Coordinates of C-alpha atoms and ligand atoms in Angstrom, one line a residue:
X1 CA 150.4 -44.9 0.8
X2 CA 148.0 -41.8 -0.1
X3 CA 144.8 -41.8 -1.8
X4 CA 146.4 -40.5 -4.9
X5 CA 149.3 -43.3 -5.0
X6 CA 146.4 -45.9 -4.5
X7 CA 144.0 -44.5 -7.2
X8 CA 147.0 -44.4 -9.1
X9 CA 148.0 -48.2 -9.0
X10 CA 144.4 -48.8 -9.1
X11 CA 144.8 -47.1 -12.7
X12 CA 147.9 -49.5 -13.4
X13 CA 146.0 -52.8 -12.7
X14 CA 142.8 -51.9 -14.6
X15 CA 145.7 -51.0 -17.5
X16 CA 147.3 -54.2 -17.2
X17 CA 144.1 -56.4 -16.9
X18 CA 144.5 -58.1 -19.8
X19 CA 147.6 -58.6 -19.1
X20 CA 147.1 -60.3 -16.2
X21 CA 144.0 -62.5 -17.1
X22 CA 145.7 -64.0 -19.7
X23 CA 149.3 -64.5 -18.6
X24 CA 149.9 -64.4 -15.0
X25 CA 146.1 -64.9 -14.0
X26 CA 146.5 -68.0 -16.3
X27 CA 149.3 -69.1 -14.5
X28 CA 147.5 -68.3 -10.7
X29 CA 144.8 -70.5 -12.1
X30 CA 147.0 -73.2 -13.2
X31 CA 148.5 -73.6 -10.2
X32 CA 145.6 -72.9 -7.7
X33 CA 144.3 -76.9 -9.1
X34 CA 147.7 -78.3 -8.9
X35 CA 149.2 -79.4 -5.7
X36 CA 152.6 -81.0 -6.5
X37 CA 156.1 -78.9 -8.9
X38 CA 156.8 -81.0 -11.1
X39 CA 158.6 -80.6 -14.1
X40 CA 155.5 -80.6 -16.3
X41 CA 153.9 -77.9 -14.4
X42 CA 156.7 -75.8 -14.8
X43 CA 156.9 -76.6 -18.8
X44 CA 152.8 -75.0 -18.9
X45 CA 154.0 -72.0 -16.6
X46 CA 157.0 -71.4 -19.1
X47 CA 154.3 -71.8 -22.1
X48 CA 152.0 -69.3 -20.6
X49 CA 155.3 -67.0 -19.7
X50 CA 156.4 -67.0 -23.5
X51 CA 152.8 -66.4 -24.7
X52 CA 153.1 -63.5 -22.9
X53 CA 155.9 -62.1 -24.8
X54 CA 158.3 -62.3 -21.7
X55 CA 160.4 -63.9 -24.1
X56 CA 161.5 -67.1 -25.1
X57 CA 165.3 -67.0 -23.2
X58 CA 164.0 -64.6 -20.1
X59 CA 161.0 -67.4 -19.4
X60 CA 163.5 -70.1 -19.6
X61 CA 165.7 -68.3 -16.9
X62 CA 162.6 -67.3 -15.0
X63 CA 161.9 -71.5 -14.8
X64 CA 164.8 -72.1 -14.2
X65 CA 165.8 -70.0 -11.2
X66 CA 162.4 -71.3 -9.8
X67 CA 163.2 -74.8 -10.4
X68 CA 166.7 -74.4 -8.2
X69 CA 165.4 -72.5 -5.8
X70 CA 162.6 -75.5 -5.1
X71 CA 165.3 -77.7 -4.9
X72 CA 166.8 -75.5 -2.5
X73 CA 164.1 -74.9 -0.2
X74 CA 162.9 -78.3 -0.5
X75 CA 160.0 -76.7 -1.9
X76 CA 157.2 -78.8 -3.2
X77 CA 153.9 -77.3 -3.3
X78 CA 152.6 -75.0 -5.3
X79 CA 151.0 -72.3 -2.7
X80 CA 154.7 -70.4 -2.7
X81 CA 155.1 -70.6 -6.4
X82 CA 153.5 -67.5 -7.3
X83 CA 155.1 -65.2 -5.1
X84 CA 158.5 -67.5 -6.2
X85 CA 157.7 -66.3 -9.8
X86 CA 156.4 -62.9 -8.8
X87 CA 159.8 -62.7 -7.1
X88 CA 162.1 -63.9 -10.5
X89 CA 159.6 -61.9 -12.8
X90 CA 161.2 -58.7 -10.6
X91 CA 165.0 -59.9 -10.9
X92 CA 164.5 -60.3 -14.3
X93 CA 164.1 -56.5 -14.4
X94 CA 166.9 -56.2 -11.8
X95 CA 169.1 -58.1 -13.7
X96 CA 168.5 -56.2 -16.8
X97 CA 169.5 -52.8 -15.4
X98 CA 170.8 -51.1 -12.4
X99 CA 168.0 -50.4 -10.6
X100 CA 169.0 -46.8 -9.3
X101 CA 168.1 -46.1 -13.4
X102 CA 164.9 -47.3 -12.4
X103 CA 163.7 -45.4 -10.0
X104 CA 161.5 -42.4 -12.0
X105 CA 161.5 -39.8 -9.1
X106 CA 165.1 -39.4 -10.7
X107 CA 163.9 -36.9 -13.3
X108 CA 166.9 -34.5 -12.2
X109 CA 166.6 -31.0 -13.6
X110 CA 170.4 -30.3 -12.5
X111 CA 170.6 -27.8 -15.6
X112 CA 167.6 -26.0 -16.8
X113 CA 166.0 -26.8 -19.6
X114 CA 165.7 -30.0 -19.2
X115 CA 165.8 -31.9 -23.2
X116 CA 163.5 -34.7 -23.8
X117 CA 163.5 -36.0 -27.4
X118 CA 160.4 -38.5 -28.6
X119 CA 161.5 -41.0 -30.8
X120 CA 160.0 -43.6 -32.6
X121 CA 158.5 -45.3 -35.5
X122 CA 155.1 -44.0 -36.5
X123 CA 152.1 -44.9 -34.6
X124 CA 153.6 -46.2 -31.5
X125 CA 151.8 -43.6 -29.2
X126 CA 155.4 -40.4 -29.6
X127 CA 152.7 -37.3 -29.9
X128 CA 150.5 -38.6 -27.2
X129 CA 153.1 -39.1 -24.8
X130 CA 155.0 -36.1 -25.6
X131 CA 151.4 -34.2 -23.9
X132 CA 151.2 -36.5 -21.5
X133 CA 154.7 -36.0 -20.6
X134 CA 153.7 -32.1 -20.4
X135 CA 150.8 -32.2 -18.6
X136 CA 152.7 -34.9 -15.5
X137 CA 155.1 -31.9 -15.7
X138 CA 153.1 -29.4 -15.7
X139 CA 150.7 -30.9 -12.6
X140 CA 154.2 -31.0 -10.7
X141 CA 154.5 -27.1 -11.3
X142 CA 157.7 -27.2 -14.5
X143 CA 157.5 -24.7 -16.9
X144 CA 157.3 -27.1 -20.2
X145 CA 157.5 -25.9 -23.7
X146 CA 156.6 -28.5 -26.5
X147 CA 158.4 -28.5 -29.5
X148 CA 156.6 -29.7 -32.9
X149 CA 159.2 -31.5 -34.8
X150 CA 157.3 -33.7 -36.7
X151 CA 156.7 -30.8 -39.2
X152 CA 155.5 -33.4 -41.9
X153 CA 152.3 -34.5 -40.6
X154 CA 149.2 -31.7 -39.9
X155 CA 147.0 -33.9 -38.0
X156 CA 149.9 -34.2 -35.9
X157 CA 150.3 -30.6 -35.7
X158 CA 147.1 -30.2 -34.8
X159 CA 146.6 -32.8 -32.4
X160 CA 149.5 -31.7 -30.1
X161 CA 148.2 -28.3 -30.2
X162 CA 144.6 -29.3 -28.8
X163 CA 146.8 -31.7 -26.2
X164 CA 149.2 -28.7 -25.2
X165 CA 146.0 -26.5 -24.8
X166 CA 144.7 -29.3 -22.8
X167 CA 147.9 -29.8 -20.8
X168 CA 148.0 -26.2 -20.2
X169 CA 151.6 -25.9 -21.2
X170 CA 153.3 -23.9 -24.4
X171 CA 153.7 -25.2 -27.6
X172 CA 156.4 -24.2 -30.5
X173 CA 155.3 -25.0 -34.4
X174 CA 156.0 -24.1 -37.3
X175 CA 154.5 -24.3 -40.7
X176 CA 154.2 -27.9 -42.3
X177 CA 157.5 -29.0 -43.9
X178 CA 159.6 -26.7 -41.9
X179 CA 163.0 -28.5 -41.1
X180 CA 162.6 -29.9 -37.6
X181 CA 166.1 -29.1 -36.8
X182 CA 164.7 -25.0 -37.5
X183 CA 162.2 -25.9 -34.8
X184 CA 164.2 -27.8 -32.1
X185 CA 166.6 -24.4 -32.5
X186 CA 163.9 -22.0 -31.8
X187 CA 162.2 -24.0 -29.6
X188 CA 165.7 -24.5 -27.4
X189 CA 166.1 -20.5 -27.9
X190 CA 162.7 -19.6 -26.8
X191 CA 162.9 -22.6 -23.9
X192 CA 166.2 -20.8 -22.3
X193 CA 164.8 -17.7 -22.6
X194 CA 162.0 -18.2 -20.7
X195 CA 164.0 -19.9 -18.4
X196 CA 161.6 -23.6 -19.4
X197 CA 162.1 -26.1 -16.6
X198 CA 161.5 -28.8 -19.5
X199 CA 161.5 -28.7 -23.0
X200 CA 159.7 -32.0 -24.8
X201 CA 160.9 -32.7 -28.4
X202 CA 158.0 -34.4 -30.7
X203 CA 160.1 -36.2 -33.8
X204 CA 158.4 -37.8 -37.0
X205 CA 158.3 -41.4 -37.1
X206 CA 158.3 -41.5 -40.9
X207 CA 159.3 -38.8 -43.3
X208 CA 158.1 -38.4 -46.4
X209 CA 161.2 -37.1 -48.1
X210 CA 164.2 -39.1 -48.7
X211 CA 165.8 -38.3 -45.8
X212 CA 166.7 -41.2 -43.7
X213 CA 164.6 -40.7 -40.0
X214 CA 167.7 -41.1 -38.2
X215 CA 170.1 -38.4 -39.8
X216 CA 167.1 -36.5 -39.4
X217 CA 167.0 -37.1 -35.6
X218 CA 171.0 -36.8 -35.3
X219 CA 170.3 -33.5 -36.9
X220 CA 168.1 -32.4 -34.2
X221 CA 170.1 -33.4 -31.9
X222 CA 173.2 -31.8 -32.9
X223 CA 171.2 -28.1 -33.2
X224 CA 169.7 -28.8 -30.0
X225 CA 174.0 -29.5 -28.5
X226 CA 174.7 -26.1 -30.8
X227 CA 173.0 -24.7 -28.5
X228 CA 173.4 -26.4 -25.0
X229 CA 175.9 -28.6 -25.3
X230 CA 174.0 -31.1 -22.3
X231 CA 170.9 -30.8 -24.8
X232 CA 168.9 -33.6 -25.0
X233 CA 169.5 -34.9 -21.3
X234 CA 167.0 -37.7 -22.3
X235 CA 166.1 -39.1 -25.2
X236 CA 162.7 -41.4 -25.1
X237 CA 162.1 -44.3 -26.8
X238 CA 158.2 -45.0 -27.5
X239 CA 157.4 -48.3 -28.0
X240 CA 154.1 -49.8 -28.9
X241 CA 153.8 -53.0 -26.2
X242 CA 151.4 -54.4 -28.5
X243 CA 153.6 -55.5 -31.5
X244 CA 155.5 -57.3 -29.4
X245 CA 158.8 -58.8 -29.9
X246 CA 159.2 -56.1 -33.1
X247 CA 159.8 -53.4 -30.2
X248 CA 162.9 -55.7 -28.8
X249 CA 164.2 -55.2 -32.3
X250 CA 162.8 -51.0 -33.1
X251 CA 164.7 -50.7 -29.6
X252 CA 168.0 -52.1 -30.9
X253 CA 168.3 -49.8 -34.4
X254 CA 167.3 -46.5 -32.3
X255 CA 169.9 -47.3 -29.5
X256 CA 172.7 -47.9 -32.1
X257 CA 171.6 -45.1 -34.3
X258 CA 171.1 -42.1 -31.7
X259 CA 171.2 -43.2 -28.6
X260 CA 168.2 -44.0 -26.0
X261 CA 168.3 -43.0 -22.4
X262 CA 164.8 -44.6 -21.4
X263 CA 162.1 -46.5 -23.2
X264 CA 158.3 -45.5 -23.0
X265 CA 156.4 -48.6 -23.5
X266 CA 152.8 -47.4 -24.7
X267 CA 149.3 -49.3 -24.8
X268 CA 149.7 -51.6 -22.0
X269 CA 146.0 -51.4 -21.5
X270 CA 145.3 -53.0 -24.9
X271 CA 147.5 -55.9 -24.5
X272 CA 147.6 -59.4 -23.2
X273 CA 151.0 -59.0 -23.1
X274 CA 152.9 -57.3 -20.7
X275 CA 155.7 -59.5 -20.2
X276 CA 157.3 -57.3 -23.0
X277 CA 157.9 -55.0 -20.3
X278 CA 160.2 -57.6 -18.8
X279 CA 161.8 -58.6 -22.5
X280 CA 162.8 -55.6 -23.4
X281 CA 164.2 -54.0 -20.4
X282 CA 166.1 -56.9 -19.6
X283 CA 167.8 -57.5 -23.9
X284 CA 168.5 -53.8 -23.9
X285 CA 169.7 -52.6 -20.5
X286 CA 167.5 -49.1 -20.9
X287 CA 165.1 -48.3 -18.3
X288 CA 161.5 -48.0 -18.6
X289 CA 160.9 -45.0 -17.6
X290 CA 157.3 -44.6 -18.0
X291 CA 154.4 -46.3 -19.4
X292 CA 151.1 -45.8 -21.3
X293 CA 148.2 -47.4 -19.9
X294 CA 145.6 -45.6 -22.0
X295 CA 144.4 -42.8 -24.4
X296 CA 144.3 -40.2 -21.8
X297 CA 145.9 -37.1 -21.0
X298 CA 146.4 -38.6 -17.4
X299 CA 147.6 -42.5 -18.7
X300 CA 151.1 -42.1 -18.7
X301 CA 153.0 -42.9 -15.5
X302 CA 156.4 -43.2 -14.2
X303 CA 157.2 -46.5 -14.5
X304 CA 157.8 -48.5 -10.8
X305 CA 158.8 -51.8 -11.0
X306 CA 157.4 -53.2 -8.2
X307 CA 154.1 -51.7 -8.3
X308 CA 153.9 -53.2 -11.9
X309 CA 154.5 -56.5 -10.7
X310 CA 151.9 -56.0 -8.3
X311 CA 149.3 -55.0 -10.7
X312 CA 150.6 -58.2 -13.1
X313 CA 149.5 -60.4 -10.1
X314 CA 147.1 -58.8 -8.7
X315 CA 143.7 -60.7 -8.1
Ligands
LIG401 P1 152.8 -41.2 -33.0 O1 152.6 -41.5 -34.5 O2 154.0 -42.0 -32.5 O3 153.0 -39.8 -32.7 O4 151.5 -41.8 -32.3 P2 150.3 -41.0 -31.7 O5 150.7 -40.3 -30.4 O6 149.7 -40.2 -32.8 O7 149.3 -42.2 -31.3 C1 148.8 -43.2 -32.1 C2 147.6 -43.8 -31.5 O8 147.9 -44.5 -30.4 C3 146.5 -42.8 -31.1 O9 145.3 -43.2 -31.5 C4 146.6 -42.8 -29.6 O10 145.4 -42.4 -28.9 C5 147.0 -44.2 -29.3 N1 147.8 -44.3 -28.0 C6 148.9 -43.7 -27.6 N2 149.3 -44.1 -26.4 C7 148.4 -45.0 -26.0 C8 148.2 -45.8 -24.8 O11 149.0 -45.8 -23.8 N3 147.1 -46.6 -24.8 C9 146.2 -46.7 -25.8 N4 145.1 -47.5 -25.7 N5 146.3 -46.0 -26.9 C10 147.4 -45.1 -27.0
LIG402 MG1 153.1 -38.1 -33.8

């Protein structure tokens, strides 16, 4: 592992910290004074794995799976019941989804540009990830171009212009109110003809016209198949991890309304909660494909599965 890789996961456990003090350091600590499984024990580590928003059917599997594999292994103590758990906590995510769709090194650019819609209710982190998105992109050498879709909101306008400045990548907006799907069109136009490696689509959360928010975002994505009829080869799904079992549920109305090739779960680093991670993934079948562990321009990262449970149990 380079320097980079290590500073990076470095990054991921100071992200997940509170995370990991309260739910799996909590469990490490309850079973560091215990020396005997017994059913009890098990009940406080399924407590702790709920308060953690793993979820109330997920944690009862997780126990579950532990308590037949003890049986199994004629295991007693409580010394291999961490890495038991730190084992199930990783199926869960297995189990969820193939795990070739997990694996974010495959960000394929078989046709160029390469379409990422943001989507997602307002707040949840969509403008800050669509720069953060640009600038990982960018730092691997793709020629990005943002597109401004969320023409309703200035400050959001503005913001993504100071982040695409800061990102160093190209940014297409309009004037306030302009129909997004205007924007996605000449953003896609001006993408292909300057032969854009990746084209990031930043979509309003909330409208402020009667418009429902996802014929506007089937709108945007039928221009944007006008045009390239792959177009968008990804549509992102930004979910706050903070609200908890409300993204399980923002997840489900997006994937039956437009579609959702990968979730971005934002604002790990402000949550005791992580174990959404596992939730969500695992009632909804869609990768995570990256997460947000903070405000910066350089808190986004491809989302690895087993360096995430690492970081959740790391001491
Ligand atoms: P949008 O309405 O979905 O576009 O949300 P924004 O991108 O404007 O973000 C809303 C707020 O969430 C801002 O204050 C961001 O700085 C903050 N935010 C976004 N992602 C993260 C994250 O991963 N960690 C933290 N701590 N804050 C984040
Ligand atoms: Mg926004």
């Amino acid at each position: 592992m380079g320097f980079l890789d290590k500073l990076k996961l470095g990054r991921l456990r100071e992200g997940l910290s509170e995370t990991r003090e309260n739910v799996f350091g909590k469990v490490c600590l309850l079973l560091a004074g215990r020396a005997k499984v017994d059913d009890a024990l098990l009940e406080e580590v399924e407590e702790i794995l709920i308060a953690g928003d793993v979820g109330v059917e997920t944690a009862a599997q997780i126990i579950e799976k532990i308590n037949s594999r003890a049986k199994q292994d004629g295991y007693q103590t409580t010394e291999g019941l961490v890495n038991l758990l730190k084992d199930e906590v990783q199926r869960a995510f297995v189990n969820g989804i193939p795990s070739e769709l997990q694996d974010p090194s495959a960000l394929s650019f078989v046709q160029k540009p390469h379409v990422i819609m943001i989507v997602g209710v307002n707040g949840v982190g969509k403008t800050t990830t669509t720069a953060k998105l640009a600038f990982l992109y960018g730092q691997k050498g793709k020629k990005v171009l943002l597109a401004a879709a969320d023409t309703f909101r200035a400050a959001a306008n503005e913001q993504l212009k100071i982040w695409a400045e800061r990102a160093g990548v190209n940014l297409l907006q309009q004037a306030r109110g302009t129909d997004p799907g205007a924007v996605a069109h000449d953003a896609l136009r001006s993408a292909i003809a300057h032969q854009a490696d990746v084209m990031i689509v930043d979509t309003a959360g909330r409208l402020h016209t009667k418009v429902n928010l996802m014929e506007e975002l089937k709108k945007i994505r039928r221009v944007l198949r006008k045009q390239l009829p792959d177009a968008p080869q990804e549509i992102l799904l930004v979910l706050d991890a903070t609200t908890g079992q409300n993204a399980v549920e923002q997840a489900k109305q997006f994937t039956e309304a437009i579609g959702v090739t990968g979730l971005v779960l934002t604002k790990l680093d402000g949550t005791a909660k992580g174990g959404i991670v596992v939730a969500i993934s695992k009632a909804l079948k869609i990768p995570v494909k990256f997460i947000g562990v903070g405000e910066g321009i350089e808190d986004l990262q491809p989302f690895d599965r087993e360096a995430f449970v690492d970081a959740l149990f790391a001491r």
